[in-house]
Short mmCIF file of C-alpha atoms and ligand atoms in Angstrom, two decimals:
data_model
loop_
_atom_site.label_atom_id
_atom_site.label_comp_id
_atom_site.label_asym_id
_atom_site.label_seq_id
_atom_site.Cartn_x
_atom_site.Cartn_y
_atom_site.Cartn_z
CA MET A 1 58.08 -14.14 10.49
CA ASP A 2 61.02 -15.22 8.30
CA THR A 3 60.72 -15.14 4.45
CA ASP A 4 60.57 -18.99 4.04
CA MET A 5 57.42 -19.01 6.49
CA VAL A 6 55.87 -16.15 4.56
CA ARG A 7 56.40 -17.96 1.26
CA ASP A 8 54.95 -21.18 2.71
CA TRP A 9 51.89 -19.51 4.08
CA ASN A 10 51.25 -17.52 0.91
CA ASN A 11 51.26 -20.76 -1.00
CA LYS A 12 48.64 -22.32 1.29
CA ILE A 13 46.17 -19.52 0.75
CA PRO A 14 43.83 -20.52 -2.11
CA LEU A 15 43.95 -18.29 -5.21
CA PRO A 16 40.32 -17.00 -4.83
CA VAL A 17 41.14 -15.85 -1.38
CA LYS A 18 44.16 -14.02 -2.54
CA ARG A 19 42.05 -12.40 -5.23
CA ILE A 20 39.56 -11.03 -2.74
CA LEU A 21 42.43 -9.71 -0.49
CA ARG A 22 44.15 -8.12 -3.44
CA ARG A 23 41.02 -6.51 -4.77
CA LEU A 24 40.13 -5.03 -1.54
CA ASP A 25 43.86 -3.76 -1.08
CA LYS A 26 43.74 -2.24 -4.56
CA ALA A 27 40.54 -0.39 -3.67
CA GLY A 28 42.57 1.18 -0.68
CA PHE A 29 41.09 -1.03 2.19
CA GLU A 30 42.83 -3.22 4.59
CA ALA A 31 41.99 -6.99 4.30
CA TYR A 32 43.13 -10.08 6.17
CA ILE A 33 42.39 -13.63 6.49
CA VAL A 34 41.16 -14.18 10.05
CA GLY A 35 40.25 -16.58 12.79
CA GLY A 36 40.09 -20.38 12.33
CA CYS A 37 42.01 -20.42 8.98
CA VAL A 38 44.93 -18.73 10.38
CA ARG A 39 44.93 -20.83 13.46
CA ASP A 40 44.67 -23.99 11.19
CA MET A 41 47.56 -22.67 8.91
CA ILE A 42 49.96 -22.27 11.75
CA LEU A 43 49.11 -25.70 13.05
CA GLY A 44 49.74 -27.20 9.57
CA ARG A 45 46.08 -28.32 9.33
CA THR A 46 44.07 -27.59 6.26
CA PRO A 47 41.52 -24.89 6.81
CA HIS A 48 38.05 -25.88 5.71
CA ASP A 49 36.75 -22.27 5.51
CA TRP A 50 38.54 -18.97 4.94
CA ASP A 51 37.18 -15.88 6.51
CA ILE A 52 38.10 -12.44 5.54
CA THR A 53 38.07 -9.34 7.65
CA THR A 54 38.33 -5.84 6.27
CA ASP A 55 37.89 -2.11 7.32
CA ALA A 56 35.53 -1.84 4.26
CA THR A 57 31.77 -1.27 5.18
CA PRO A 58 29.33 -3.88 3.65
CA ASP A 59 28.35 -1.33 1.12
CA GLN A 60 31.92 -0.67 0.14
CA ILE A 61 32.51 -4.51 -0.05
CA LEU A 62 29.56 -4.52 -2.36
CA ALA A 63 30.93 -1.95 -4.46
CA VAL A 64 34.45 -3.51 -4.74
CA PHE A 65 32.90 -6.84 -5.82
CA LYS A 66 29.97 -5.43 -7.98
CA GLY A 67 31.31 -7.66 -10.87
CA ASN A 68 30.85 -10.85 -8.66
CA GLN A 69 27.68 -12.50 -7.34
CA CYS A 70 27.27 -11.46 -3.84
CA PHE A 71 24.87 -12.48 -1.04
CA GLU A 72 23.59 -9.98 1.63
CA VAL A 73 22.00 -12.23 4.37
CA GLY A 74 24.52 -11.42 6.88
CA LYS A 75 24.78 -7.65 5.94
CA GLU A 76 23.34 -6.37 9.18
CA HIS A 77 26.31 -8.02 11.01
CA GLY A 78 28.84 -6.90 8.56
CA THR A 79 29.17 -10.00 6.38
CA ILE A 80 28.83 -10.01 2.72
CA THR A 81 29.31 -13.40 0.94
CA VAL A 82 31.30 -13.04 -2.15
CA MET A 83 31.53 -15.52 -4.91
CA MET A 84 34.92 -16.05 -6.36
CA ASN A 85 35.81 -18.74 -8.89
CA GLY A 86 32.54 -20.25 -8.05
CA GLU A 87 33.00 -20.54 -4.38
CA PRO A 88 31.53 -18.53 -1.45
CA PHE A 89 33.74 -16.65 0.89
CA GLU A 90 32.49 -14.52 3.93
CA VAL A 91 33.95 -10.99 3.98
CA THR A 92 33.23 -9.11 7.09
CA THR A 93 33.68 -5.61 8.22
CA TYR A 94 35.82 -5.05 11.41
CA ARG A 95 33.29 -5.11 14.00
CA ILE A 96 32.73 -4.46 17.94
CA ASP A 97 30.06 -6.43 19.41
CA GLY A 98 27.54 -4.40 21.67
CA THR A 99 26.06 -5.60 24.95
CA TYR A 100 24.85 -9.23 25.26
CA SER A 101 21.55 -9.38 27.18
CA ASP A 102 20.51 -12.81 26.20
CA ASN A 103 23.91 -14.68 26.60
CA ARG A 104 23.70 -15.74 22.95
CA ARG A 105 24.14 -12.72 20.56
CA PRO A 106 25.13 -9.06 20.74
CA ASP A 107 22.06 -6.68 21.06
CA SER A 108 23.81 -4.67 18.25
CA VAL A 109 27.03 -4.52 16.45
CA GLU A 110 29.09 -1.49 15.55
CA PHE A 111 31.66 -1.21 12.77
CA THR A 112 35.26 -0.03 13.30
CA ASN A 113 38.25 0.59 11.21
CA ASN A 114 40.45 -0.95 13.97
CA LEU A 115 41.64 -4.47 13.42
CA ILE A 116 42.62 -5.00 17.03
CA GLN A 117 39.05 -4.09 18.10
CA ASP A 118 37.77 -6.80 15.80
CA LEU A 119 40.13 -9.29 17.13
CA GLN A 120 39.19 -8.57 20.59
CA ARG A 121 35.53 -9.84 20.10
CA ARG A 122 36.69 -13.27 19.10
CA ASP A 123 36.49 -16.18 21.55
CA PHE A 124 39.76 -17.63 22.07
CA THR A 125 43.35 -16.22 21.66
CA MET A 126 44.21 -18.81 18.99
CA ASN A 127 41.16 -17.63 17.12
CA ALA A 128 42.02 -14.00 17.35
CA MET A 129 44.71 -13.72 14.82
CA ALA A 130 44.85 -12.09 11.42
CA TYR A 131 47.11 -12.47 8.48
CA ARG A 132 47.73 -10.75 5.06
CA PRO A 133 50.10 -12.03 2.50
CA GLU A 134 51.01 -8.74 0.93
CA ASP A 135 53.38 -5.98 2.40
CA GLY A 136 55.46 -6.42 5.57
CA VAL A 137 52.48 -6.71 8.09
CA GLY A 138 52.07 -10.40 8.06
CA LEU A 139 50.70 -11.91 11.06
CA VAL A 140 48.64 -9.70 13.58
CA ASP A 141 48.59 -11.46 16.87
CA PRO A 142 47.76 -9.14 19.78
CA TYR A 143 46.70 -11.75 22.22
CA ASN A 144 49.51 -14.11 21.83
CA GLY A 145 47.57 -16.81 20.10
CA THR A 146 50.70 -18.39 18.61
CA GLU A 147 51.90 -18.99 22.18
CA SER A 148 48.49 -20.65 22.90
CA LEU A 149 48.96 -22.89 19.81
CA SER A 150 52.64 -23.79 20.74
CA SER A 151 51.77 -24.59 24.31
CA GLY A 152 48.62 -26.45 23.37
CA VAL A 153 46.53 -24.48 25.79
CA ILE A 154 43.23 -22.87 25.13
CA SER A 155 42.58 -19.27 26.62
CA CYS A 156 39.74 -16.84 26.37
CA VAL A 157 40.44 -13.31 24.90
CA GLY A 158 39.78 -11.26 28.11
CA LYS A 159 37.88 -12.54 31.17
CA PRO A 160 36.49 -15.97 30.70
CA ASN A 161 33.42 -15.30 33.02
CA ASN A 162 32.45 -12.33 30.94
CA ARG A 163 33.16 -13.86 27.57
CA PHE A 164 30.98 -16.89 28.39
CA ALA A 165 28.26 -14.67 29.75
CA GLU A 166 28.13 -12.93 26.36
CA ASP A 167 27.75 -16.12 24.38
CA GLY A 168 27.34 -19.50 26.39
CA LEU A 169 28.13 -21.45 23.19
CA ARG A 170 31.82 -20.51 23.65
CA ILE A 171 31.86 -23.12 26.62
CA LEU A 172 31.15 -25.82 24.29
CA ARG A 173 33.49 -24.32 21.65
CA ALA A 174 36.28 -24.53 24.16
CA LEU A 175 35.57 -28.25 24.75
CA ARG A 176 35.30 -28.92 20.95
CA PHE A 177 38.66 -27.27 20.18
CA ALA A 178 40.25 -29.17 23.19
CA ALA A 179 39.01 -32.39 21.63
CA GLN A 180 39.98 -31.80 17.97
CA LEU A 181 43.30 -30.41 18.61
CA GLY A 182 44.20 -32.35 21.85
CA PHE A 183 44.71 -29.40 23.76
CA ALA A 184 44.14 -28.53 27.48
CA ILE A 185 42.10 -25.61 28.70
CA GLU A 186 43.85 -22.89 30.65
CA LYS A 187 42.88 -22.87 34.37
CA ASP A 188 40.87 -19.65 34.52
CA THR A 189 39.00 -20.54 31.36
CA ALA A 190 38.42 -24.22 32.41
CA ASP A 191 37.16 -23.09 36.02
CA SER A 192 34.79 -20.64 34.21
CA VAL A 193 33.61 -23.44 31.90
CA HIS A 194 32.50 -25.50 34.85
CA LYS A 195 31.07 -22.54 36.67
CA LYS A 196 29.03 -21.07 33.79
CA LYS A 197 27.87 -24.34 32.10
CA TYR A 198 24.22 -23.30 33.00
CA LEU A 199 24.39 -20.75 30.22
CA LEU A 200 24.23 -23.46 27.80
CA ASP A 201 20.68 -23.72 28.57
CA LYS A 202 20.07 -20.50 26.60
CA ILE A 203 21.78 -21.62 23.47
CA SER A 204 19.84 -23.04 20.54
CA LYS A 205 19.89 -26.88 20.24
CA GLU A 206 21.06 -26.63 16.76
CA ARG A 207 24.25 -24.91 17.64
CA ILE A 208 24.86 -27.27 20.69
CA ASN A 209 24.26 -30.26 18.35
CA ALA A 210 26.94 -28.95 15.96
CA GLU A 211 29.56 -28.71 18.54
CA LEU A 212 28.67 -31.96 20.21
CA THR A 213 29.05 -33.57 16.77
CA LYS A 214 32.39 -32.13 16.29
CA ILE A 215 33.53 -33.30 19.76
CA LEU A 216 32.36 -36.87 18.90
CA MET A 217 33.90 -36.86 15.54
CA SER A 218 37.33 -35.84 17.06
CA GLY A 219 40.01 -38.49 17.74
CA HIS A 220 39.08 -40.95 20.46
CA CYS A 221 35.56 -39.39 20.28
CA GLY A 222 36.91 -36.64 22.43
CA VAL A 223 37.00 -38.97 25.41
CA PRO A 224 39.63 -36.97 27.59
CA VAL A 225 37.37 -33.93 27.17
CA LEU A 226 34.06 -35.81 27.94
CA ARG A 227 35.69 -37.13 30.96
CA GLU A 228 37.11 -33.95 32.37
CA TYR A 229 34.00 -31.94 31.41
CA SER A 230 31.27 -34.58 32.10
CA ASP A 231 29.28 -32.09 34.09
CA VAL A 232 29.19 -29.76 30.97
CA ILE A 233 27.97 -32.74 28.80
CA ALA A 234 25.40 -33.59 31.50
CA GLN A 235 24.24 -29.99 31.14
CA VAL A 236 23.35 -30.45 27.55
CA ILE A 237 22.18 -34.14 27.84
CA PRO A 238 20.87 -34.44 31.31
CA GLU A 239 20.04 -38.13 30.95
CA ILE A 240 23.82 -38.66 30.79
CA GLY A 241 24.18 -36.98 34.27
CA ALA A 242 22.40 -40.10 35.78
CA THR A 243 24.97 -42.29 34.45
CA ILE A 244 27.98 -40.58 36.04
CA GLY A 245 29.26 -42.46 39.00
CA PHE A 246 26.37 -45.09 38.70
CA GLU A 247 27.81 -48.27 40.04
CA GLN A 248 27.00 -51.46 38.34
CA HIS A 249 27.51 -54.25 40.93
CA ASN A 250 28.12 -56.65 38.11
CA PRO A 251 31.22 -59.04 37.50
CA TYR A 252 31.23 -57.91 33.74
CA HIS A 253 31.68 -54.20 34.86
CA GLU A 254 34.50 -52.91 36.74
CA TYR A 255 33.50 -49.28 35.92
CA ASP A 256 30.50 -47.10 36.70
CA VAL A 257 28.04 -46.66 33.70
CA TRP A 258 29.51 -43.46 32.36
CA GLU A 259 33.27 -44.55 32.73
CA HIS A 260 32.30 -47.85 30.90
CA THR A 261 30.75 -45.57 28.19
CA LEU A 262 33.96 -43.47 27.97
CA HIS A 263 35.93 -46.79 27.70
CA SER A 264 33.65 -47.98 24.94
CA LEU A 265 33.99 -44.64 23.02
CA ASP A 266 37.77 -44.77 23.42
CA ALA A 267 37.65 -48.15 21.51
CA VAL A 268 35.57 -46.75 18.51
CA PRO A 269 37.76 -47.09 15.24
CA HIS A 270 38.81 -43.81 13.86
CA ASP A 271 36.85 -44.29 10.64
CA ALA A 272 33.55 -44.94 12.40
CA ASP A 273 30.64 -42.74 11.46
CA LEU A 274 28.45 -40.38 13.60
CA TYR A 275 25.69 -43.02 13.97
CA VAL A 276 28.17 -45.41 15.68
CA ARG A 277 29.63 -42.83 17.86
CA LEU A 278 26.31 -41.53 19.07
CA ALA A 279 24.96 -45.00 19.70
CA VAL A 280 27.98 -45.84 21.75
CA LEU A 281 27.57 -42.62 23.70
CA LEU A 282 23.95 -43.46 24.40
CA HIS A 283 23.82 -47.14 24.42
CA ASP A 284 23.58 -47.49 28.28
CA VAL A 285 21.85 -44.33 29.02
CA GLY A 286 18.75 -46.23 30.23
CA LYS A 287 20.65 -48.35 32.78
CA PRO A 288 19.93 -46.18 35.86
CA ILE A 289 16.28 -46.49 35.26
CA ALA A 290 16.46 -50.30 34.49
CA PHE A 291 18.53 -51.03 37.60
CA THR A 292 17.54 -53.72 40.12
CA MET A 293 19.62 -55.50 42.69
CA ASP A 294 19.50 -59.30 43.28
CA GLY A 295 21.50 -59.87 46.46
CA GLU A 296 24.95 -58.42 45.76
CA ARG A 297 24.42 -58.49 42.15
CA GLY A 298 23.08 -55.60 39.95
CA HIS A 299 20.85 -56.23 36.85
CA PHE A 300 19.63 -54.07 34.18
CA TYR A 301 16.82 -55.91 32.47
CA GLY A 302 15.33 -54.25 29.51
CA HIS A 303 17.92 -51.47 29.46
CA PRO A 304 18.38 -51.41 25.70
CA VAL A 305 14.89 -50.50 25.02
CA ILE A 306 14.88 -47.93 27.74
CA SER A 307 18.03 -46.55 26.34
CA GLY A 308 16.64 -46.61 22.79
CA GLU A 309 13.55 -44.43 24.14
CA LEU A 310 15.75 -42.12 25.86
CA THR A 311 17.98 -41.81 22.74
CA HIS A 312 15.07 -41.05 20.60
CA LYS A 313 14.02 -38.28 23.01
CA ILE A 314 17.65 -36.89 23.48
CA LEU A 315 18.30 -36.74 19.76
CA THR A 316 14.83 -35.26 18.93
CA ASN A 317 15.52 -32.58 21.50
CA LEU A 318 18.84 -31.74 19.93
CA LYS A 319 17.17 -31.39 16.57
CA CYS A 320 18.99 -34.22 14.90
CA SER A 321 17.71 -35.20 11.49
CA ASN A 322 15.14 -38.02 11.31
CA GLU A 323 17.74 -40.26 9.63
CA VAL A 324 20.04 -39.81 12.72
CA ILE A 325 17.30 -40.21 15.14
CA THR A 326 15.88 -43.39 13.52
CA ASN A 327 19.23 -45.20 12.93
CA VAL A 328 20.85 -44.41 16.27
CA THR A 329 17.76 -45.29 18.25
CA GLN A 330 17.71 -48.62 16.35
CA LEU A 331 21.27 -49.33 17.09
CA VAL A 332 20.86 -48.52 20.80
CA THR A 333 17.76 -50.64 20.99
CA PHE A 334 19.53 -53.61 19.38
CA HIS A 335 22.81 -53.05 21.02
CA ASP A 336 22.51 -56.02 23.35
CA VAL A 337 20.72 -58.46 21.02
CA VAL A 338 21.92 -62.10 21.42
CA PHE A 339 24.62 -62.79 18.79
CA THR A 340 24.58 -66.42 17.64
CA PRO A 341 27.05 -66.99 14.91
CA THR A 342 24.91 -68.99 12.54
CA LYS A 343 23.58 -68.25 9.10
CA ALA A 344 20.07 -68.24 10.01
CA SER A 345 20.55 -65.83 12.93
CA VAL A 346 22.68 -63.41 10.89
CA LYS A 347 20.02 -63.48 8.17
CA ARG A 348 17.37 -62.62 10.56
CA LEU A 349 19.25 -59.59 11.91
CA LEU A 350 20.10 -58.64 8.36
CA ASN A 351 16.33 -58.85 7.58
CA LYS A 352 15.59 -56.46 10.46
CA LEU A 353 18.47 -54.03 10.18
CA GLY A 354 19.90 -54.23 6.81
CA ALA A 355 23.67 -54.71 6.02
CA GLU A 356 24.96 -51.24 6.73
CA GLN A 357 23.22 -50.99 10.20
CA LEU A 358 24.28 -54.67 11.19
CA ARG A 359 27.96 -53.84 10.46
CA ARG A 360 27.50 -50.68 12.71
CA LEU A 361 26.01 -52.97 15.29
CA PHE A 362 28.98 -55.21 15.22
CA ILE A 363 31.35 -52.23 15.80
CA ILE A 364 29.14 -50.97 18.57
CA ARG A 365 29.26 -54.53 20.30
CA GLU A 366 33.03 -54.73 20.04
CA CYS A 367 33.32 -51.17 21.58
CA ASP A 368 30.80 -52.28 24.37
CA ILE A 369 32.91 -55.42 25.23
CA LYS A 370 36.18 -53.60 25.19
CA GLY A 371 34.70 -51.23 27.79
CA GLN A 372 33.89 -54.17 30.10
CA THR A 373 36.06 -56.24 32.18
CA SER A 374 38.63 -58.48 30.54
CA PHE A 375 36.58 -61.50 31.71
CA ALA A 376 36.00 -63.75 28.60
CA GLN A 377 36.61 -60.68 26.26
CA LYS A 378 38.38 -62.40 23.68
CA ASP A 379 35.81 -65.25 23.27
CA ARG A 380 33.07 -62.57 22.91
CA LEU A 381 35.03 -60.57 20.44
CA ASP A 382 35.74 -63.76 18.47
CA LYS A 383 31.99 -64.17 18.22
CA VAL A 384 31.48 -60.82 16.69
CA LYS A 385 34.34 -61.63 14.25
CA GLU A 386 32.59 -64.79 13.29
CA MET A 387 29.22 -62.94 12.85
CA ARG A 388 31.04 -60.48 10.59
CA GLU A 389 32.38 -63.32 8.46
CA ILE A 390 29.13 -64.91 8.16
CA LEU A 391 27.60 -61.54 7.06
CA ASP A 392 30.39 -61.08 4.32
CA TRP A 393 29.71 -64.60 3.07
CA ILE A 394 25.90 -63.90 2.81
CA ILE A 395 26.54 -60.84 0.95
CA GLU A 396 29.00 -62.21 -1.47
CA GLN A 397 26.93 -65.31 -2.07
CA GLU A 398 23.85 -63.03 -2.66
CA GLU A 399 21.96 -65.32 -0.29
CA CYS A 400 18.40 -64.59 0.35
CA PHE A 401 17.50 -62.62 3.60
CA GLN A 402 14.72 -60.25 2.56
CA LEU A 403 11.52 -60.51 0.61
CA LYS A 404 13.02 -58.91 -2.54
CA ASP A 405 15.63 -61.74 -2.73
CA LEU A 406 12.77 -64.44 -2.69
CA ALA A 407 12.51 -66.41 -5.80
CA ILE A 408 8.68 -65.94 -5.85
CA ASN A 409 6.68 -62.82 -5.46
CA GLY A 410 3.07 -61.73 -5.11
CA LYS A 411 2.26 -62.15 -8.78
CA ASP A 412 3.18 -65.75 -8.41
CA LEU A 413 0.78 -66.14 -5.56
CA LEU A 414 -2.03 -64.31 -7.37
CA ALA A 415 -1.58 -66.73 -10.35
CA ILE A 416 -2.49 -69.67 -8.15
CA GLY A 417 -5.65 -68.10 -7.01
CA ILE A 418 -4.56 -66.53 -3.62
CA PRO A 419 -6.63 -63.17 -3.32
CA GLU A 420 -4.99 -59.74 -3.25
CA GLY A 421 -4.61 -58.54 0.17
CA LYS A 422 -2.77 -59.30 3.53
CA GLU A 423 -2.64 -63.02 2.96
CA ILE A 424 -0.05 -62.52 0.02
CA GLY A 425 2.42 -60.77 2.55
CA ARG A 426 1.85 -63.33 5.22
CA ILE A 427 2.61 -66.21 2.75
CA LEU A 428 5.77 -64.50 1.34
CA ASN A 429 7.03 -63.87 4.89
CA MET A 430 6.42 -67.57 5.76
CA CYS A 431 8.50 -68.56 2.66
CA LEU A 432 11.29 -66.19 3.68
CA ALA A 433 11.37 -67.50 7.32
CA TYR A 434 11.73 -71.32 5.62
CA VAL A 435 14.37 -69.97 3.38
CA ILE A 436 16.32 -68.29 6.24
CA ASP A 437 16.04 -71.28 8.30
CA GLY A 438 17.42 -73.46 5.58
CA THR A 439 14.20 -75.60 5.52
CA VAL A 440 13.80 -74.87 1.72
CA ASP A 441 16.03 -73.76 -1.00
CA ASN A 442 15.32 -70.30 -2.65
CA THR A 443 13.93 -71.68 -5.94
CA LYS A 444 10.60 -70.87 -7.40
CA GLU A 445 9.75 -74.56 -7.85
CA ASN A 446 10.45 -75.35 -4.23
CA LEU A 447 8.80 -72.50 -2.80
CA MET A 448 5.66 -72.90 -4.84
CA GLU A 449 5.61 -76.51 -3.67
CA ILE A 450 5.84 -75.62 -0.01
CA VAL A 451 3.21 -72.86 -0.55
CA GLN A 452 0.57 -75.52 -1.80
CA THR A 453 1.58 -78.40 0.36
CA THR A 454 2.20 -76.69 3.69
CA ILE A 455 1.41 -73.08 3.98
CA ILE A 456 -2.06 -72.87 2.54
CA PRO A 457 -3.32 -76.02 4.11
CA LEU A 458 -1.66 -74.73 7.51
CA SER A 459 -3.43 -71.25 7.00
CA LYS A 460 -6.83 -72.92 6.24
CA GLN A 461 -6.29 -75.04 9.37
CA THR A 462 -5.68 -71.89 11.42
CA THR A 463 -8.69 -70.14 9.90
CA ILE A 464 -10.97 -73.10 10.72
CA ASN A 465 -9.60 -73.30 14.29
CA THR A 466 -10.03 -69.61 14.95
CA LYS A 467 -13.61 -69.64 13.63
CA GLU A 468 -14.41 -72.90 15.86
CA GLY A 469 -12.62 -71.14 18.78
P1 ATP B 501 36.24 -24.23 12.27
O1 ATP B 501 37.55 -25.03 12.23
O2 ATP B 501 35.06 -25.15 12.99
O3 ATP B 501 35.72 -23.51 11.26
P2 ATP B 501 36.52 -21.68 13.47
O4 ATP B 501 37.27 -21.21 14.69
O5 ATP B 501 37.00 -21.21 12.15
O6 ATP B 501 36.48 -23.23 13.53
P3 ATP B 501 34.10 -20.45 12.84
O7 ATP B 501 32.64 -20.71 13.36
O8 ATP B 501 34.41 -20.76 11.27
O9 ATP B 501 34.96 -21.18 13.80
O10 ATP B 501 34.27 -19.04 13.15
C1 ATP B 501 35.37 -18.27 12.59
C2 ATP B 501 36.03 -17.27 13.59
O11 ATP B 501 34.93 -16.44 14.15
C3 ATP B 501 36.59 -18.12 14.82
O12 ATP B 501 37.88 -18.42 14.64
C4 ATP B 501 36.48 -16.81 15.90
O13 ATP B 501 37.47 -15.96 15.68
C5 ATP B 501 35.23 -16.27 15.56
N1 ATP B 501 33.98 -16.81 16.30
C6 ATP B 501 33.29 -17.84 15.84
N2 ATP B 501 32.29 -18.12 16.81
C7 ATP B 501 32.54 -17.18 17.69
C8 ATP B 501 31.82 -17.05 19.08
N3 ATP B 501 30.83 -17.74 19.46
N4 ATP B 501 32.25 -16.10 19.85
C9 ATP B 501 33.40 -15.32 19.54
N5 ATP B 501 34.05 -15.51 18.36
C10 ATP B 501 33.63 -16.52 17.47
MG1 MG B 502 36.10 -21.45 10.37
#
């Protein structure tokens, strides 16, 4: 490393991290930053966490930082979390992992005072580097991680089959790094990813979910990786397996269901949130179940509802939060709803979904259209644009589309003698429907009039009819 590079790197390391390294060094221990933060620093990316590795044992770490707040939850595995300048940092003793009998985690760990042995237990060569700012040691890179970074190729440390057998999650981590960094996976490692994918069955859903989320949040939703390793994705979401190669026999679709999904994902804007990305990933997952053939033509009647049900099941199984499950399921269920660019129609959708979800639905529709044949694509995209403009107008004008925007409320109805209970809600909803349709303006005077002259007489009529019937 030349001196400019050393200076540049040392400037990038945050002050509290340097303080931890210095404190351990002064106490006579070795200490390095290690793993992802070194990788990201070399790539010129900003690391989001800084891990420190040391030959000090957990008790020695605690003694060195006895003046700081420390957490001992990971102590058994060698990790002490040290609070420095109000931030937590994981300081871990050099470690050798014991045998892995469950393909998830080592049966035991052994501490060592040899940094190279610690680097050996790490998953990929680019994640097996350590660095320390002081003295002349600089970068420790025994497995040629820098070469992996400069060539853009991910390789396991050691034999891929063995490394994946130790911890199956590494298979998905390889895909995740490939997606985040736009890297390829080295041939032996890639072969092993395909061959050993069944090991993912033993991994906790939470850990799988975290990696899948990172893949989807990568540039282009990780599409090149999802395409090349679709078998691995189908291993963790079996419902997707049925869409791979599923021909649609439909003039709107030149691609099979999965390839259409990938083209749609590729069209997702870079600032789209996870809900949009998950909804695009899963929007057609029910198509194989809904498929019928009418002569030469394929149909998928009712597929949004089936896809919605499967989405609910898939996301629940992946232990997503209730918020993610509810919102994504709703988006998938509504993804094919008819778009009519009128104020009334947009208001009805707003009423059902709310503005935030409707904006997401517009993005999803655009991605869906872009993943289809170019036939009438522009017209269909223009319609979405028009819908969006109407939505903006409704919000800007503070137009009424929900009960709370209505110029009357339950109290107004109680005041004219309507008894408390369901009837109040029914009348208010009818008023809202009239306002949304444009039949009546949203003023108290107009609404009370329509309640007295139309809604109440109509509801009496209905009650009499029902009684007589
Ligand atoms: P990120 O940018 O998401 O933080 P990372 O590589 O830093 O990526 P971490 O989970 O923070 O991932 O792990 C820190 C380091 O610990 C890794 O760089 C790697 O050296 C090692 N590591 C993490 N998970 C594993 C694993 N499953 N098997 C082997 N080594 C791992
Ligand atoms: Mg990290």
